[in-house]
Amino acid sequence: MPIEPTYPLAGKRIWVAGQRGMVGAAVVRRLAGLGCAIIPDRSPRLDLRRQADVEAWLEEVRPDAIVIAAARVGGILANDSYPVDFLEDNLLIQTNIIGTAHRIGVERLLFLGSSCIYPRMADQPITEAALLTGQLEETNQWYAIAKIAGIKLVQAYRRQHGRDYISAMPTNLYGPGDNFDFNSSHVLPALIRKAHNAKASGAESMTVWGSGTPRREFMHVDDCADALVFLLQNYSDAEHVNVGTGDDIAIRDLAGLVSKVVGFDGGIVLDSSRPDGTPRKLLSNEKLARLGWTPKVALEDGIRSTYRWFLEQPSIRALA
Ligand code: GFB
């Protein structure tokens, strides 16, 4: 039986911060048809790192609810190479939006974090209770600290000011609108492009970073957006909620699966000069399941539809 939402979205004015990004765009797609008004981003783009810009913008548009999908994001190399950007930009963006939302009386806010907030050696699958129980992974500690601060700020506004603001922690995401740039992307779009290029050029192999043994959990961004809209409508508590699929895969096997989907039948060369990062980060999705939500997109289907999307983007295929 469908759950009656505790925060129905019909008639609400919603601003999705980061609506041009992969996650924000998917949330906007998911919200269409729910009877809410989605506030489009101002053009030229406002700089969410500047408090005055954020205040002026939110005072002008006065949303009822906000989803914060805006963040400085990237894969293992970008995280490791630009610690200031990942720490400072994210602290600024989230603090500006959350604080201003409170000051102008925004009713409801959903903040998004990431599975890298958890300790590097957390027990698997990782429950929400594992937060702050151990050392972080070094390559993305800067991003993780910013996201942990965001969770705590949301909790602090709930405790000190009674604000109905919540946080969700998605696992590694992929899908249409992803970043396919080798220097800044996550692994899945990188492997799609590498397999495609290798097939197109008739190469015998493609390069996979690290040892190939780390395990990652991958969720299609449309599944994630569905879960986020579900939480926005139904969840109201201080603790963050994991958003995952419950399954993970070794990077070497992922490379095999991507090769199969793309139709590349060459081999894989491991580049051990590149970092592995966290050995494993599989989220426990039990809490979300108890609330009444389960994922729908199988990994191979999701990779297939993302590859189709990639093939329709000449500007991405033409990247050097
Ligand atoms: O997706 P990814 O960049 O980030 O890398 P994380 C995942 C794993 O895939 C690592 C390996 O073990 C990489 O070494 N890998 C293999 C590759 N080939 C490639 C490749 O061509 N490109 C990339 N990028 N990786 C990020 C965090 O961690 O995940 C962020 O840095 C965030 O903070 C995000 O949490 C979701 O999964 O290691």
CSV table of C-alpha atoms and ligand atoms in Angstrom, one decimal:
chain,number,residue,atom,x,y,z
A,1,MET,CA,0.0,0.0,0.0
A,2,PRO,CA,1.4,3.4,-0.9
A,3,ILE,CA,2.6,5.5,2.1
A,4,GLU,CA,0.7,8.7,2.8
A,5,PRO,CA,3.5,11.4,2.7
A,6,THR,CA,4.0,13.3,6.0
A,7,TYR,CA,5.3,16.2,3.9
A,8,PRO,CA,3.2,16.2,0.7
A,9,LEU,CA,5.0,18.2,-2.1
A,10,ALA,CA,1.9,19.3,-4.0
A,11,GLY,CA,1.7,23.1,-4.0
A,12,LYS,CA,5.2,23.5,-2.6
A,13,ARG,CA,7.9,25.7,-4.1
A,14,ILE,CA,11.1,23.7,-4.2
A,15,TRP,CA,14.6,24.8,-5.0
A,16,VAL,CA,17.1,22.0,-6.0
A,17,ALA,CA,20.6,23.5,-5.5
A,18,GLY,CA,22.9,22.0,-8.1
A,19,GLN,CA,20.1,21.3,-10.6
A,20,ARG,CA,22.6,21.3,-13.5
A,21,GLY,CA,24.6,18.5,-12.0
A,22,MET,CA,23.9,14.8,-12.4
A,23,VAL,CA,22.1,14.3,-9.1
A,24,GLY,CA,20.2,17.7,-9.0
A,25,ALA,CA,19.0,17.1,-12.6
A,26,ALA,CA,17.7,13.7,-11.6
A,27,VAL,CA,15.9,15.1,-8.6
A,28,VAL,CA,14.2,17.7,-10.8
A,29,ARG,CA,13.1,15.0,-13.2
A,30,ARG,CA,11.7,13.0,-10.3
A,31,LEU,CA,9.8,15.9,-8.9
A,32,ALA,CA,8.1,16.6,-12.2
A,33,GLY,CA,4.5,15.5,-12.0
A,34,LEU,CA,4.2,15.7,-8.2
A,35,GLY,CA,2.4,19.1,-8.3
A,36,CYS,CA,5.2,21.2,-6.9
A,37,ALA,CA,6.8,24.3,-8.5
A,38,ILE,CA,10.5,23.8,-9.2
A,39,ILE,CA,12.4,27.0,-8.9
A,40,PRO,CA,14.8,27.3,-11.8
A,41,ASP,CA,18.4,28.4,-11.1
A,42,ARG,CA,19.2,32.0,-11.9
A,43,SER,CA,21.3,32.6,-15.0
A,44,PRO,CA,24.1,33.6,-15.0
A,45,ARG,CA,24.9,31.1,-12.3
A,46,LEU,CA,24.9,32.3,-8.7
A,47,ASP,CA,28.1,31.5,-6.8
A,48,LEU,CA,26.9,29.4,-3.8
A,49,ARG,CA,30.3,29.9,-2.1
A,50,ARG,CA,29.4,33.6,-1.6
A,51,GLN,CA,27.0,34.1,1.3
A,52,ALA,CA,25.7,37.4,0.0
A,53,ASP,CA,24.7,35.8,-3.3
A,54,VAL,CA,22.9,32.9,-1.5
A,55,GLU,CA,21.1,35.3,0.8
A,56,ALA,CA,19.9,37.6,-2.0
A,57,TRP,CA,18.8,34.6,-4.1
A,58,LEU,CA,16.9,32.8,-1.4
A,59,GLU,CA,15.2,36.1,-0.2
A,60,GLU,CA,14.1,36.6,-3.7
A,61,VAL,CA,12.7,33.1,-4.5
A,62,ARG,CA,11.6,32.0,-1.0
A,63,PRO,CA,11.3,28.3,-1.4
A,64,ASP,CA,9.2,26.1,0.9
A,65,ALA,CA,11.7,23.3,0.6
A,66,ILE,CA,15.3,22.9,-0.6
A,67,VAL,CA,17.3,19.9,-1.8
A,68,ILE,CA,21.1,20.5,-1.5
A,69,ALA,CA,22.6,18.6,-4.4
A,70,ALA,CA,25.2,21.3,-5.1
A,71,ALA,CA,28.7,20.3,-4.1
A,72,ARG,CA,32.3,20.2,-5.3
A,73,VAL,CA,32.5,16.5,-6.3
A,74,GLY,CA,34.9,14.2,-8.1
A,75,GLY,CA,36.7,10.9,-8.1
A,76,ILE,CA,39.7,9.6,-6.2
A,77,LEU,CA,42.3,11.6,-8.1
A,78,ALA,CA,40.4,15.0,-7.9
A,79,ASN,CA,39.8,14.4,-4.2
A,80,ASP,CA,43.4,13.7,-3.6
A,81,SER,CA,44.7,16.6,-5.7
A,82,TYR,CA,42.5,19.5,-4.6
A,83,PRO,CA,42.0,19.2,-0.9
A,84,VAL,CA,41.3,22.9,-0.4
A,85,ASP,CA,38.5,22.9,-3.0
A,86,PHE,CA,36.9,19.8,-1.6
A,87,LEU,CA,37.0,21.0,2.0
A,88,GLU,CA,36.4,24.8,1.6
A,89,ASP,CA,34.0,24.9,-1.3
A,90,ASN,CA,31.7,22.3,0.3
A,91,LEU,CA,31.8,23.9,3.7
A,92,LEU,CA,30.9,27.3,2.2
A,93,ILE,CA,28.1,26.0,-0.1
A,94,GLN,CA,26.3,23.9,2.5
A,95,THR,CA,26.7,26.5,5.4
A,96,ASN,CA,25.5,29.3,3.2
A,97,ILE,CA,22.4,27.4,2.1
A,98,ILE,CA,21.5,25.8,5.4
A,99,GLY,CA,21.9,29.0,7.5
A,100,THR,CA,20.0,31.2,5.1
A,101,ALA,CA,17.3,28.6,4.7
A,102,HIS,CA,16.7,28.8,8.5
A,103,ARG,CA,16.8,32.6,8.6
A,104,ILE,CA,14.2,33.0,5.9
A,105,GLY,CA,12.0,30.2,7.3
A,106,VAL,CA,12.4,27.4,4.8
A,107,GLU,CA,10.2,24.6,6.1
A,108,ARG,CA,12.0,21.6,4.9
A,109,LEU,CA,15.6,20.9,3.7
A,110,LEU,CA,17.4,17.7,2.5
A,111,PHE,CA,21.2,17.7,2.6
A,112,LEU,CA,23.2,15.2,0.6
A,113,GLY,CA,26.4,13.6,1.8
A,114,SER,CA,28.4,10.6,0.6
A,115,SER,CA,29.4,7.1,1.7
A,116,CYS,CA,33.0,8.4,2.2
A,117,ILE,CA,31.9,10.0,5.5
A,118,TYR,CA,32.4,6.6,7.2
A,119,PRO,CA,35.6,5.2,8.7
A,120,ARG,CA,37.9,3.6,6.2
A,121,MET,CA,37.8,0.3,8.0
A,122,ALA,CA,34.1,0.3,9.1
A,123,ASP,CA,32.3,-3.0,9.4
A,124,GLN,CA,30.4,-3.9,6.3
A,125,PRO,CA,27.7,-3.3,5.4
A,126,ILE,CA,28.1,0.2,7.0
A,127,THR,CA,25.2,1.3,9.2
A,128,GLU,CA,24.4,4.9,10.0
A,129,ALA,CA,25.7,4.3,13.5
A,130,ALA,CA,29.3,3.9,12.2
A,131,LEU,CA,29.7,7.6,11.7
A,132,LEU,CA,32.7,9.0,13.6
A,133,THR,CA,33.8,5.7,15.0
A,134,GLY,CA,37.2,5.6,13.3
A,135,GLN,CA,39.8,7.1,10.9
A,136,LEU,CA,38.7,8.4,7.5
A,137,GLU,CA,40.2,7.3,4.2
A,138,GLU,CA,43.1,9.7,3.4
A,139,THR,CA,42.3,10.3,-0.3
A,140,ASN,CA,38.9,11.9,0.4
A,141,GLN,CA,39.1,13.0,4.1
A,142,TRP,CA,38.7,16.6,3.1
A,143,TYR,CA,35.4,16.0,1.3
A,144,ALA,CA,34.3,13.6,4.1
A,145,ILE,CA,35.0,16.2,6.8
A,146,ALA,CA,33.0,18.8,4.9
A,147,LYS,CA,30.1,16.4,4.5
A,148,ILE,CA,30.2,15.3,8.2
A,149,ALA,CA,30.0,19.0,9.1
A,150,GLY,CA,26.9,19.3,6.9
A,151,ILE,CA,25.2,16.4,8.7
A,152,LYS,CA,26.0,18.0,12.1
A,153,LEU,CA,24.8,21.5,11.0
A,154,VAL,CA,21.5,20.0,9.9
A,155,GLN,CA,21.2,18.2,13.2
A,156,ALA,CA,22.2,21.4,15.1
A,157,TYR,CA,19.4,23.4,13.4
A,158,ARG,CA,16.9,20.7,14.3
A,159,ARG,CA,18.1,20.6,18.0
A,160,GLN,CA,18.6,24.4,18.5
A,161,HIS,CA,15.8,25.8,16.3
A,162,GLY,CA,13.4,22.9,15.8
A,163,ARG,CA,14.0,22.9,12.0
A,164,ASP,CA,12.7,19.9,10.0
A,165,TYR,CA,15.9,19.5,8.1
A,166,ILE,CA,17.3,16.0,7.2
A,167,SER,CA,20.4,14.4,5.6
A,168,ALA,CA,20.8,11.5,3.2
A,169,MET,CA,24.1,9.6,2.3
A,170,PRO,CA,24.1,8.2,-1.2
A,171,THR,CA,26.6,5.6,-2.2
A,172,ASN,CA,28.7,5.9,-5.4
A,173,LEU,CA,26.3,7.2,-8.1
A,174,TYR,CA,26.4,7.1,-11.9
A,175,GLY,CA,24.1,7.8,-14.8
A,176,PRO,CA,23.2,10.4,-17.5
A,177,GLY,CA,24.9,13.7,-16.9
A,178,ASP,CA,27.9,12.1,-15.2
A,179,ASN,CA,31.4,13.5,-15.6
A,180,PHE,CA,33.5,11.5,-18.1
A,181,ASP,CA,36.8,13.5,-17.7
A,182,PHE,CA,39.6,11.1,-16.8
A,183,ASN,CA,41.2,13.5,-14.3
A,184,SER,CA,38.2,14.3,-12.3
A,185,SER,CA,35.6,11.5,-12.9
A,186,HIS,CA,34.5,8.6,-10.7
A,187,VAL,CA,35.4,5.1,-11.8
A,188,LEU,CA,32.3,4.0,-13.7
A,189,PRO,CA,32.1,6.8,-16.2
A,190,ALA,CA,35.9,6.6,-16.7
A,191,LEU,CA,35.6,2.9,-17.5
A,192,ILE,CA,32.8,3.4,-19.9
A,193,ARG,CA,34.8,6.0,-21.8
A,194,LYS,CA,38.0,3.9,-21.6
A,195,ALA,CA,36.2,0.8,-22.9
A,196,HIS,CA,34.6,2.8,-25.7
A,197,ASN,CA,37.9,4.4,-26.8
A,198,ALA,CA,39.7,1.1,-26.6
A,199,LYS,CA,37.0,-0.6,-28.8
A,200,ALA,CA,36.9,2.3,-31.2
A,201,SER,CA,40.7,2.3,-31.7
A,202,GLY,CA,41.1,-1.4,-31.8
A,203,ALA,CA,43.3,-1.4,-28.7
A,204,GLU,CA,44.2,-4.7,-27.0
A,205,SER,CA,43.6,-3.5,-23.5
A,206,MET,CA,42.4,-0.7,-21.3
A,207,THR,CA,44.0,0.6,-18.1
A,208,VAL,CA,42.3,0.3,-14.8
A,209,TRP,CA,43.7,2.2,-11.8
A,210,GLY,CA,45.0,0.5,-8.6
A,211,SER,CA,44.9,-3.2,-7.8
A,212,GLY,CA,41.4,-3.9,-9.1
A,213,THR,CA,40.5,-5.4,-5.7
A,214,PRO,CA,38.6,-2.5,-4.0
A,215,ARG,CA,34.9,-3.1,-3.9
A,216,ARG,CA,32.3,-0.3,-4.6
A,217,GLU,CA,28.6,-0.1,-4.5
A,218,PHE,CA,27.0,1.7,-7.5
A,219,MET,CA,23.5,3.2,-7.7
A,220,HIS,CA,21.8,4.6,-10.8
A,221,VAL,CA,21.1,8.3,-10.2
A,222,ASP,CA,17.4,7.9,-11.0
A,223,ASP,CA,17.1,5.3,-8.2
A,224,CYS,CA,18.9,7.8,-5.9
A,225,ALA,CA,16.6,10.6,-6.9
A,226,ASP,CA,13.6,8.4,-6.2
A,227,ALA,CA,14.9,7.6,-2.8
A,228,LEU,CA,15.6,11.3,-2.0
A,229,VAL,CA,12.2,12.4,-3.0
A,230,PHE,CA,10.8,9.6,-0.9
A,231,LEU,CA,12.8,10.8,2.1
A,232,LEU,CA,11.8,14.5,1.5
A,233,GLN,CA,8.2,13.4,1.7
A,234,ASN,CA,8.4,10.9,4.5
A,235,TYR,CA,11.4,11.2,6.8
A,236,SER,CA,11.8,13.5,9.7
A,237,ASP,CA,14.5,12.7,12.2
A,238,ALA,CA,18.0,13.8,13.2
A,239,GLU,CA,19.9,10.8,12.0
A,240,HIS,CA,21.1,10.7,8.4
A,241,VAL,CA,19.8,7.9,6.1
A,242,ASN,CA,22.0,5.7,3.9
A,243,VAL,CA,20.9,5.4,0.2
A,244,GLY,CA,22.4,2.3,-1.4
A,245,THR,CA,21.6,-0.8,-3.3
A,246,GLY,CA,22.9,-3.4,-0.9
A,247,ASP,CA,25.3,-4.9,-3.5
A,248,ASP,CA,28.9,-4.2,-4.3
A,249,ILE,CA,31.4,-5.3,-6.9
A,250,ALA,CA,35.2,-5.5,-7.2
A,251,ILE,CA,36.6,-2.8,-9.6
A,252,ARG,CA,38.2,-5.5,-11.8
A,253,ASP,CA,34.8,-7.2,-12.2
A,254,LEU,CA,33.2,-3.8,-12.9
A,255,ALA,CA,35.7,-3.3,-15.7
A,256,GLY,CA,34.7,-6.7,-17.1
A,257,LEU,CA,31.0,-5.8,-16.9
A,258,VAL,CA,31.5,-2.4,-18.5
A,259,SER,CA,33.6,-4.1,-21.3
A,260,LYS,CA,30.8,-6.5,-21.9
A,261,VAL,CA,28.1,-3.8,-22.2
A,262,VAL,CA,30.3,-1.6,-24.4
A,263,GLY,CA,31.4,-4.6,-26.6
A,264,PHE,CA,35.1,-4.3,-25.9
A,265,ASP,CA,36.7,-7.8,-25.8
A,266,GLY,CA,40.3,-6.8,-25.0
A,267,GLY,CA,42.1,-7.2,-21.7
A,268,ILE,CA,42.6,-5.1,-18.6
A,269,VAL,CA,46.0,-3.6,-17.5
A,270,LEU,CA,46.2,-2.6,-13.9
A,271,ASP,CA,48.1,0.6,-13.1
A,272,SER,CA,49.4,0.1,-9.6
A,273,SER,CA,50.9,3.6,-9.4
A,274,ARG,CA,47.3,4.8,-8.8
A,275,PRO,CA,45.6,4.7,-5.4
A,276,ASP,CA,43.0,2.1,-4.4
A,277,GLY,CA,41.3,4.3,-1.8
A,278,THR,CA,39.0,2.6,0.7
A,279,PRO,CA,39.1,-1.2,0.3
A,280,ARG,CA,35.3,-1.5,0.6
A,281,LYS,CA,32.3,0.7,1.3
A,282,LEU,CA,29.0,-1.1,1.1
A,283,LEU,CA,26.2,0.8,2.8
A,284,SER,CA,23.6,-0.9,4.9
A,285,ASN,CA,20.3,0.1,3.3
A,286,GLU,CA,18.2,-1.5,6.0
A,287,LYS,CA,17.0,1.7,7.5
A,288,LEU,CA,15.8,3.0,4.1
A,289,ALA,CA,14.1,-0.4,3.5
A,290,ARG,CA,12.4,-0.2,6.9
A,291,LEU,CA,11.1,3.2,5.9
A,292,GLY,CA,9.6,1.6,2.8
A,293,TRP,CA,11.9,2.2,-0.1
A,294,THR,CA,13.9,-0.2,-2.2
A,295,PRO,CA,16.1,0.3,-5.4
A,296,LYS,CA,14.9,-0.8,-8.8
A,297,VAL,CA,17.7,-0.4,-11.4
A,298,ALA,CA,20.1,-3.4,-11.8
A,299,LEU,CA,23.7,-2.5,-12.3
A,300,GLU,CA,24.1,-4.0,-15.8
A,301,ASP,CA,20.8,-2.3,-17.0
A,302,GLY,CA,22.0,1.0,-15.5
A,303,ILE,CA,25.4,0.8,-17.2
A,304,ARG,CA,23.7,-0.1,-20.5
A,305,SER,CA,21.4,3.0,-20.4
A,306,THR,CA,24.3,5.2,-19.3
A,307,TYR,CA,26.4,4.0,-22.2
A,308,ARG,CA,23.4,4.7,-24.6
A,309,TRP,CA,23.3,8.3,-23.1
A,310,PHE,CA,27.1,8.6,-23.6
A,311,LEU,CA,26.8,7.6,-27.2
A,312,GLU,CA,24.3,10.5,-27.7
A,313,GLN,CA,26.8,13.1,-26.4
A,314,PRO,CA,29.3,14.0,-29.2
A,315,SER,CA,31.0,16.6,-27.0
A,316,ILE,CA,31.8,14.0,-24.4
A,317,ARG,CA,32.9,11.4,-26.9
A,318,ALA,CA,35.2,14.0,-28.4
A,319,LEU,CA,37.1,14.7,-25.2
A,320,ALA,CA,40.8,14.3,-25.7
B,1,GFB,O1,35.2,6.2,-8.2
B,1,GFB,P1,36.5,6.6,-7.6
B,1,GFB,O2,37.3,7.6,-8.3
B,1,GFB,O3,36.4,7.1,-6.1
B,1,GFB,O4,37.4,5.2,-7.6
B,1,GFB,P2,36.2,6.4,-4.6
B,1,GFB,C1,36.9,4.0,-7.1
B,1,GFB,C2,37.9,2.9,-7.3
B,1,GFB,O5,38.1,2.7,-8.7
B,1,GFB,C3,39.3,3.3,-6.8
B,1,GFB,C4,39.5,2.7,-9.1
B,1,GFB,O6,39.9,2.1,-6.3
B,1,GFB,C5,40.1,3.7,-8.1
B,1,GFB,O7,41.5,3.5,-8.0
B,1,GFB,N1,39.6,3.0,-10.5
B,1,GFB,C6,40.1,2.2,-11.5
B,1,GFB,C7,39.4,4.2,-11.1
B,1,GFB,N2,40.2,2.8,-12.7
B,1,GFB,C8,39.8,4.1,-12.4
B,1,GFB,C9,39.6,5.2,-13.3
B,1,GFB,O8,39.9,5.2,-14.5
B,1,GFB,N3,39.2,6.4,-12.7
B,1,GFB,C10,38.8,6.4,-11.4
B,1,GFB,N4,38.3,7.6,-11.0
B,1,GFB,N5,39.0,5.4,-10.6
B,1,GFB,C11,35.3,8.8,-4.2
B,1,GFB,C12,35.6,9.8,-3.2
B,1,GFB,O9,36.0,7.7,-3.8
B,1,GFB,O10,33.9,8.4,-4.2
B,1,GFB,C13,34.6,10.9,-3.1
B,1,GFB,O11,36.9,10.3,-3.5
B,1,GFB,C14,33.2,10.3,-3.0
B,1,GFB,O12,34.9,11.6,-1.9
B,1,GFB,C15,33.0,9.4,-4.2
B,1,GFB,O13,33.0,9.7,-1.8
B,1,GFB,C16,31.6,8.8,-4.1
B,1,GFB,O14,35.0,5.5,-4.6
B,1,GFB,O15,37.5,5.8,-4.2
